[in-house]
Structures are given as C-alpha cells and as structure tokens.
C-alpha positions as semicolon CSV with decimal commas, in nm:
position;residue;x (nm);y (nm);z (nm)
1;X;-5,587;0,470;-3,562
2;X;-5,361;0,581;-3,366
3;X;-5,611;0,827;-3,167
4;X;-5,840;0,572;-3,104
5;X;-5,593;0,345;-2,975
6;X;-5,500;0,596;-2,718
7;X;-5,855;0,677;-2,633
8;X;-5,917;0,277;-2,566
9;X;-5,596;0,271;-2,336
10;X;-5,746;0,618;-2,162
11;X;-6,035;0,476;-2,106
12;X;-5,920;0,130;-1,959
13;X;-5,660;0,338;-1,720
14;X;-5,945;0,532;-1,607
15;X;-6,159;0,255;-1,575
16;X;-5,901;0,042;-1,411
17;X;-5,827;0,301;-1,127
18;X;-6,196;0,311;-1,054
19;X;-6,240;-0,017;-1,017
20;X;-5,928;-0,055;-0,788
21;X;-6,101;0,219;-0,585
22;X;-6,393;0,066;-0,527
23;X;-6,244;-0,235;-0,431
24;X;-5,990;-0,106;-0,254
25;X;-6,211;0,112;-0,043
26;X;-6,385;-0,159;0,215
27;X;-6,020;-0,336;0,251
28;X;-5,926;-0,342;0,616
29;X;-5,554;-0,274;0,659
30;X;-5,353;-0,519;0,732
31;X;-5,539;-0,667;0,405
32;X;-5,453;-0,393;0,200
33;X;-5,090;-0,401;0,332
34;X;-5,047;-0,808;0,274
35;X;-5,259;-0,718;-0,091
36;X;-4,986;-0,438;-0,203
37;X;-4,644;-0,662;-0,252
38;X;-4,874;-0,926;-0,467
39;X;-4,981;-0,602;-0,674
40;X;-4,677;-0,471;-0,662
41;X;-4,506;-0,785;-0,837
42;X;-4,763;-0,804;-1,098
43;X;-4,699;-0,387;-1,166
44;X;-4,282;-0,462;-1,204
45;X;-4,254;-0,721;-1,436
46;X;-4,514;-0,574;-1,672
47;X;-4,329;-0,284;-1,640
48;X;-3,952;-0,300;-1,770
49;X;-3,869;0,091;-1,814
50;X;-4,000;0,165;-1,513
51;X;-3,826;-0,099;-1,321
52;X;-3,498;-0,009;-1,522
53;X;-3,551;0,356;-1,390
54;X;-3,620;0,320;-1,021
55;X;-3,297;0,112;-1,024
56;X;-3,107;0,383;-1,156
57;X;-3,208;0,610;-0,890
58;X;-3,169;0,362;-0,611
59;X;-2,816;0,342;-0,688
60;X;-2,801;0,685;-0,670
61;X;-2,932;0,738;-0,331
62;X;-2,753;0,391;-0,193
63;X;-2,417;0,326;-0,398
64;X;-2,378;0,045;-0,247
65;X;-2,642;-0,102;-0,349
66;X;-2,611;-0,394;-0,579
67;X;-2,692;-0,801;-0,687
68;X;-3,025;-0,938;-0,527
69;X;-3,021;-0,593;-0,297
70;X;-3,081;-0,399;-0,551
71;X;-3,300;-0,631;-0,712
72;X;-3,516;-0,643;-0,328
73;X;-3,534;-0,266;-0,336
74;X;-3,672;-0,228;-0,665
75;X;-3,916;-0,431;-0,567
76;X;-4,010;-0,288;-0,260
77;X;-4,029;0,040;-0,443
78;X;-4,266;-0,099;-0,617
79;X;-4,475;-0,219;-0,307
80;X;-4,518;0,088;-0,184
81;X;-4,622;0,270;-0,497
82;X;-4,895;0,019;-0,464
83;X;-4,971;0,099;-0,117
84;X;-4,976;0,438;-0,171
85;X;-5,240;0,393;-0,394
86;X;-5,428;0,128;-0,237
87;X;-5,418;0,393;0,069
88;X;-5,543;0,675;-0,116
89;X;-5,833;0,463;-0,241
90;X;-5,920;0,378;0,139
91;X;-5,843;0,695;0,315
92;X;-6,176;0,882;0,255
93;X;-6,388;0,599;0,374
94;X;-6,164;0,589;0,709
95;X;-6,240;0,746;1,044
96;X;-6,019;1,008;1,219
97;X;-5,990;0,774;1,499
98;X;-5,843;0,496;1,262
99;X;-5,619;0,819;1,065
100;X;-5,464;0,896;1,414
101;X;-5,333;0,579;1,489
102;X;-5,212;0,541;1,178
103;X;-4,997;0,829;1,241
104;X;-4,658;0,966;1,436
105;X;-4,490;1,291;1,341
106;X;-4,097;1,368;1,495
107;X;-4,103;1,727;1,459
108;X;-4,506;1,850;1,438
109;X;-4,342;2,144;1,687
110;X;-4,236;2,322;1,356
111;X;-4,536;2,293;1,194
112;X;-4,724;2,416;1,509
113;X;-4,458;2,750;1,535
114;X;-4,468;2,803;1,177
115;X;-4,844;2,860;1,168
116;X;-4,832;3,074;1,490
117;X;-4,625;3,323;1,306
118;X;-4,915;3,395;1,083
119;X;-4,764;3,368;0,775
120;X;-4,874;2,985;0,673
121;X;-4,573;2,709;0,611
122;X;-4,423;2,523;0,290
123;X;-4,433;2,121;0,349
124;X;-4,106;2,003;0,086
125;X;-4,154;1,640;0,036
126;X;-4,036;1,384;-0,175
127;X;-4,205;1,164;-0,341
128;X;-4,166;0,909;-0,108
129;X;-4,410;0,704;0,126
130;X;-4,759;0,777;0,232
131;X;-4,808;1,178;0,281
132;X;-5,157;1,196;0,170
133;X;-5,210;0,960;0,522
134;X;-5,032;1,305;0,638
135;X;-5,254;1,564;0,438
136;X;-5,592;1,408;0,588
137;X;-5,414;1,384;0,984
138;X;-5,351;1,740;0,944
139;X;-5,684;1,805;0,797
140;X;-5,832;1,609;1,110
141;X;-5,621;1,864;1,287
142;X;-5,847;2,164;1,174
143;X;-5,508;2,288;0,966
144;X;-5,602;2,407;0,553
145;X;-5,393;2,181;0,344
146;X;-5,309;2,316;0,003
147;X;-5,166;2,082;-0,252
148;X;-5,011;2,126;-0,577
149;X;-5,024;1,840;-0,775
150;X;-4,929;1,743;-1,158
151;X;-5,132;1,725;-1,355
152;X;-5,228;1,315;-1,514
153;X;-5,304;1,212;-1,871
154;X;-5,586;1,143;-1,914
155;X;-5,756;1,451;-1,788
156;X;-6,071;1,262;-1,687
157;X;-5,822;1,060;-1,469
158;X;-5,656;1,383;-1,325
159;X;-5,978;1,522;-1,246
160;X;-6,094;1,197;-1,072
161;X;-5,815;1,196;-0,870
162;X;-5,847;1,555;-0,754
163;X;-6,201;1,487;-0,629
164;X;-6,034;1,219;-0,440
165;X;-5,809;1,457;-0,235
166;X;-6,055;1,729;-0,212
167;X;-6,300;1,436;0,004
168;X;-5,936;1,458;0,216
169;X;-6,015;1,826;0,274
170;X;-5,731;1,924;0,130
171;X;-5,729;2,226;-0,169
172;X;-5,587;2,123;-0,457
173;X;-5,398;2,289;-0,713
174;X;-5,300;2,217;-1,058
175;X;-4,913;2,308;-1,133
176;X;-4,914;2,518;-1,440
177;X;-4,955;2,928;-1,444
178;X;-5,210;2,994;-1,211
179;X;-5,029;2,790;-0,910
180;X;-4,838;3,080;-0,820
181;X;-5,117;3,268;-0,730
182;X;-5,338;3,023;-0,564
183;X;-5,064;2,916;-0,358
184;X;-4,981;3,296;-0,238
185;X;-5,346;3,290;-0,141
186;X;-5,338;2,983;0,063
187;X;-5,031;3,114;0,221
188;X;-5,204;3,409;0,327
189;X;-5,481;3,221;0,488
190;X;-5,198;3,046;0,676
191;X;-5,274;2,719;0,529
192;X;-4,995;2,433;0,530
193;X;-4,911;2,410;0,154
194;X;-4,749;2,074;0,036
195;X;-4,513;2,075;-0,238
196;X;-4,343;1,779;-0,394
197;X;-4,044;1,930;-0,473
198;X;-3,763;1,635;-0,562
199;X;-3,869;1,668;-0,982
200;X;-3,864;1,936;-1,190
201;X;-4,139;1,864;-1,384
202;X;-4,138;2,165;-1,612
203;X;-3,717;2,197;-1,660
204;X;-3,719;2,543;-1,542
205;X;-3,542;2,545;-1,192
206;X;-3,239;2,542;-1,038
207;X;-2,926;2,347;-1,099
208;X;-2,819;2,176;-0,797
209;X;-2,642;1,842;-0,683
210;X;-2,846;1,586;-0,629
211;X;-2,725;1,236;-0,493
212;X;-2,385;1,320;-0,651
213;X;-2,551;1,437;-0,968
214;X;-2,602;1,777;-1,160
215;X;-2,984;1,816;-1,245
216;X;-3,255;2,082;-1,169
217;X;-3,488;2,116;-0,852
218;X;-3,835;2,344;-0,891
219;X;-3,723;2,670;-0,753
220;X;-4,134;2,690;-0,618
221;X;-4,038;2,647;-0,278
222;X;-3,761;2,843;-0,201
223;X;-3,917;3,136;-0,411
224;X;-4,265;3,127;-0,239
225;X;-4,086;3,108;0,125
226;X;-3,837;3,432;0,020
227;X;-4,121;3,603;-0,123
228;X;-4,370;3,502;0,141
229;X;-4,174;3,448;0,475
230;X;-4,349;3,102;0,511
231;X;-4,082;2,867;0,703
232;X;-3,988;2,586;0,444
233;X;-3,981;2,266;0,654
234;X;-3,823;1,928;0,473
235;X;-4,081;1,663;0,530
236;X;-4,109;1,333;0,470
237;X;-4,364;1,042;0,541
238;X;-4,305;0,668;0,556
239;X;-4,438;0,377;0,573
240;X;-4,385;0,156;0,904
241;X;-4,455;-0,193;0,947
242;X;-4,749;-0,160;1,207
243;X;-5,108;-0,206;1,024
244;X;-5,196;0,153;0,875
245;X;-4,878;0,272;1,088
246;X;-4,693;0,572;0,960
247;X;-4,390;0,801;1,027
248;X;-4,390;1,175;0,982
249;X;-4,055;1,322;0,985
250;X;-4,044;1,758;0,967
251;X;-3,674;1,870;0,989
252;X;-3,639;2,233;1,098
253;X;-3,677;2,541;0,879
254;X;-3,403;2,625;0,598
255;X;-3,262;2,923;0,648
256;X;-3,440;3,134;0,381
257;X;-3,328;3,495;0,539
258;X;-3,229;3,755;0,238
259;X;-2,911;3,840;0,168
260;X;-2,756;4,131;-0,053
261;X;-2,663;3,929;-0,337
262;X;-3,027;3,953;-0,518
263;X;-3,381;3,691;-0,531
264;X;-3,232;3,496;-0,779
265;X;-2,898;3,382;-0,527
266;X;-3,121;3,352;-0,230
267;X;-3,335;3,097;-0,460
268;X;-3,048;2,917;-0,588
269;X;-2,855;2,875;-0,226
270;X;-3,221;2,774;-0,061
271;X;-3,289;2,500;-0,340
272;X;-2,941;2,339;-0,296
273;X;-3,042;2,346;0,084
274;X;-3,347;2,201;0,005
275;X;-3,188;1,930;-0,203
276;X;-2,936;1,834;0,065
277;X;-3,223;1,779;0,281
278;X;-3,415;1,581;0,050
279;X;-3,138;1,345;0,019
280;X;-3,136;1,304;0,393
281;X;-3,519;1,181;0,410
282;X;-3,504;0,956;0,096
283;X;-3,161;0,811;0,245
284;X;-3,393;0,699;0,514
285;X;-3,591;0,455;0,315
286;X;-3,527;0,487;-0,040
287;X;-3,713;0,202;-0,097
288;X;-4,026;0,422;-0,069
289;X;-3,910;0,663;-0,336
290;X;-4,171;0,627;-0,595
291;X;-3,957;0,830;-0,847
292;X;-3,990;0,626;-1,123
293;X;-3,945;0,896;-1,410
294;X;-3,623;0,995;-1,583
295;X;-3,510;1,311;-1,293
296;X;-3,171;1,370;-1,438
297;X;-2,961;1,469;-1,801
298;X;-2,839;1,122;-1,809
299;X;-3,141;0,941;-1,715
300;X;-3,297;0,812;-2,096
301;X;-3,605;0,974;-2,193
302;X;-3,542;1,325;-1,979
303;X;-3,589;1,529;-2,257
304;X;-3,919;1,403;-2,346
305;X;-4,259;1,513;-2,281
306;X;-4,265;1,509;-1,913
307;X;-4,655;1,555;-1,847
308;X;-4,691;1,204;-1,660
309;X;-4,921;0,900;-1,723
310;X;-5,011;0,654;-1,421
C-alpha cells in the first residue's frame, strides 16, 4: 500500500511540474515575477519543515535576524525558489536577445582569463538565485557549460528535468561515480563546469566552518582544480528587481597552488577558502538561498537519506 501510495504522489509531482511548465512557458516576465510571491505563499504554508529549515539557516547567515524579519525572509526565500523555477520553465522558449538583458556579470574578466589559459574553469555557486539564467548567457556566449546536478526522486522527474537543461545547451551530469570522470573531460575541452558546492550531499567532504558552524563542504571543487589546474572562481547569481534582470557576481580565483604538506591539506585549506567565500555571496542576499534541506549535524533530519525530492 505503501508502494502504491508513493507511486500516486510520483506521479502527481511529475505531473504537476509538467503542467507548471507548460504554463509557465508563454508567461512574459514581469508576469512570471508578480506570479512567483503568490506561488510562493501557497508553497510555505503547505510546507512547515521546510519553512522551519530555511529559518534555521537564515539565522545562520544573518544573526540578527529575528520577529517579522525573519518571518519576511523566509518568505522571500520562498519567492525565489518559485522564480527559479518558474524561470527555468521559461528560459528555453526565450531569445538570446531577451537572455542578455536579463543579465549583468561583475567579474566575467575571470571567466574570460581562466578559459584563455586552456585548462577550462570551476564555477562554485551556492544555491542561491537564478544561475541557470547564467548557464544559458554563457551558452549564448559560445562557452561549453558542464553541470553536475543531483540527482531527483522520482527518476522520471530527474530525467525530465535534465532534458530541460540540455535545451539550455548546457551538459549535464549526474553526481554519483562517474562525475569524476565526465567532469575531467569537460575540463579538458575547456568547458566552464558549474558546481553547486554549499551541500554535501553525499557526507563525504571536508569539515569546515560554515556561518559559525562545524559541518562538511564537497571536497569536488577544490580536488578537480588541484588535480586539474582549472581556476576555481566563487560565483553567485541573483535576482534583481528589473523584469528578467539579473546579477552575476565571479570573485577572483582561490589560491589552489600546491604546497608540500600532501593533496589531502591542499583540499582541506581550498574548501575552507571556498566556504569563506560562499558565505560572502549568500551574505549578499540570503533571502535567495534556496537551501531548504538539513546542511549541518544539528540541523533535524541530517542523518537521513539525503537523495532529494522537489
């Protein structure tokens, strides 16, 4: 019974998302964008763990956060989750005229030296505003885009949703034991590969503090750009206010030279790099930090399954 039960709600998620595609996909923008805090209302209150988790981590990133502020940026974390998705839906039915608007990068300079070095360039991001906006403006940019993405229960969904980046022109990859290689390859092509990299989904990185925390960040990144000589560049893309309007924001490399002390230091010192700088974008809006999964010891439900559902 219970099977079946899980097959029905399988079936109605992948149904639901689409539907929400197809309607989502002749939206103009500024519909979409007055469409997403309505949605995003609805998708809080029928959701009480979720809301009860993205508050956690909001405190984290903005301690001072508290009373009908913290109650305002929950909710606006939940906005734009929902225009992240309502995005998605409409961003392979857009023009690259409409995508360039849309779109204004502070630092593009290190992606641009980064691939002239021939050796391709790791993207960290959080999970955080609109990058996918990002993946297809870099696409329209005549740049490979490699992403490695979770994977979704239930797999029909997953698979639906990887057909929907791969219209973006982006390459994606499915984390699990083959992304290692795949993503070498890319690299070696001197493709822009995008990591997410502020959730250890699989429990095996690094320990590092995070927002004044002890918890683990994937050690993916810093490995690959030891291993590879691929810059790492923090990255991060918001949401603005303008219709379709978005901010790209690349910090400069991490210093991911080798030192005596072994692969396994170099990883560790690069990841707690890497999370210093991730706290630095999300401290920019953390109200666009879609993390709404347990991401540290203390947070209930970390040690359970962690293979998400949407």
């Amino acid at each position: 019974m219970s099977r079946a039960r899980s097959r029905v709600a399988d079936a109605a998620a992948f149904g639901g998302y689409r539907l929400a595609a197809l309607t989502a996909r002749g939206l103009p923008g500024f519909a979409a964008q007055a469409l997403a805090p309505m949605l995003g209302l609805g998708a809080s209150w029928s959701n009480v763990e979720r809301r009860s988790m993205i508050e956690r981590h909001l405190r984290r990133a903005d301690p001072t956060l508290g009373g009908i502020r913290l109650r305002r940026a929950v909710q606006e974390a939940f906005d734009s989750y929902t225009r992240y998705w309502l995005e998605s839906f409409r961003l392979p039915h857009l023009g690259g005229d409409t995508v360039e608007r849309g779109m204004r990068v502070h630092g593009y300079e290190h992606v641009v030296e980064a691939l002239e070095a021939g050796n391709g360039v790791i993207l960290a991001l959080p999970h955080l505003g609109g990058w996918e906006w990002a993946g297809r403006w870099l696409v329209e940019r005549g740049h490979g885009i490699t992403v490695v993405v979770e994977e979704v229960e239930p797999p029909e969904l997953f698979d639906w949703f990887v057909d929907l980046r791969q219209q973006l022109g982006m390459n994606v990859v499915a984390l699990g034991p083959a992304a290692g290689r795949e993503v070498l390859a890319a690299l070696r092509r001197n493709d822009v590969v995008c990591l997410l990299s502020d959730r250890d989904i699989q429990r095996t990185g690094i320990e590092v503090e995070f927002f004044g925390e002890v918890t683990t960040l994937p050690a993916g990144p810093a490995t690959l750009a030891l291993r590879t000589g691929a810059p790492l560049l923090p990255t991060a893309v918001y949401f603005t206010d303008r219709t379709d309007g978005h901010l790209g924001v690349v910090r400069p490399p991490i210093d991911t030279a080798r030192s005596d002390d072994g692969l396994r230091a170099d990883v560790t010192r690069v990841t707690r790099a890497l999370a210093l700088e991730l706290e630095h974008l999300i401290r920019r809006a953390p109200h666009q930090w879609h993390m709404f999964q347990p991401n540290w010891p203390s947070d209930p439900g970390y040690d359970e399954n962690t293979r998400e559902t949407v």
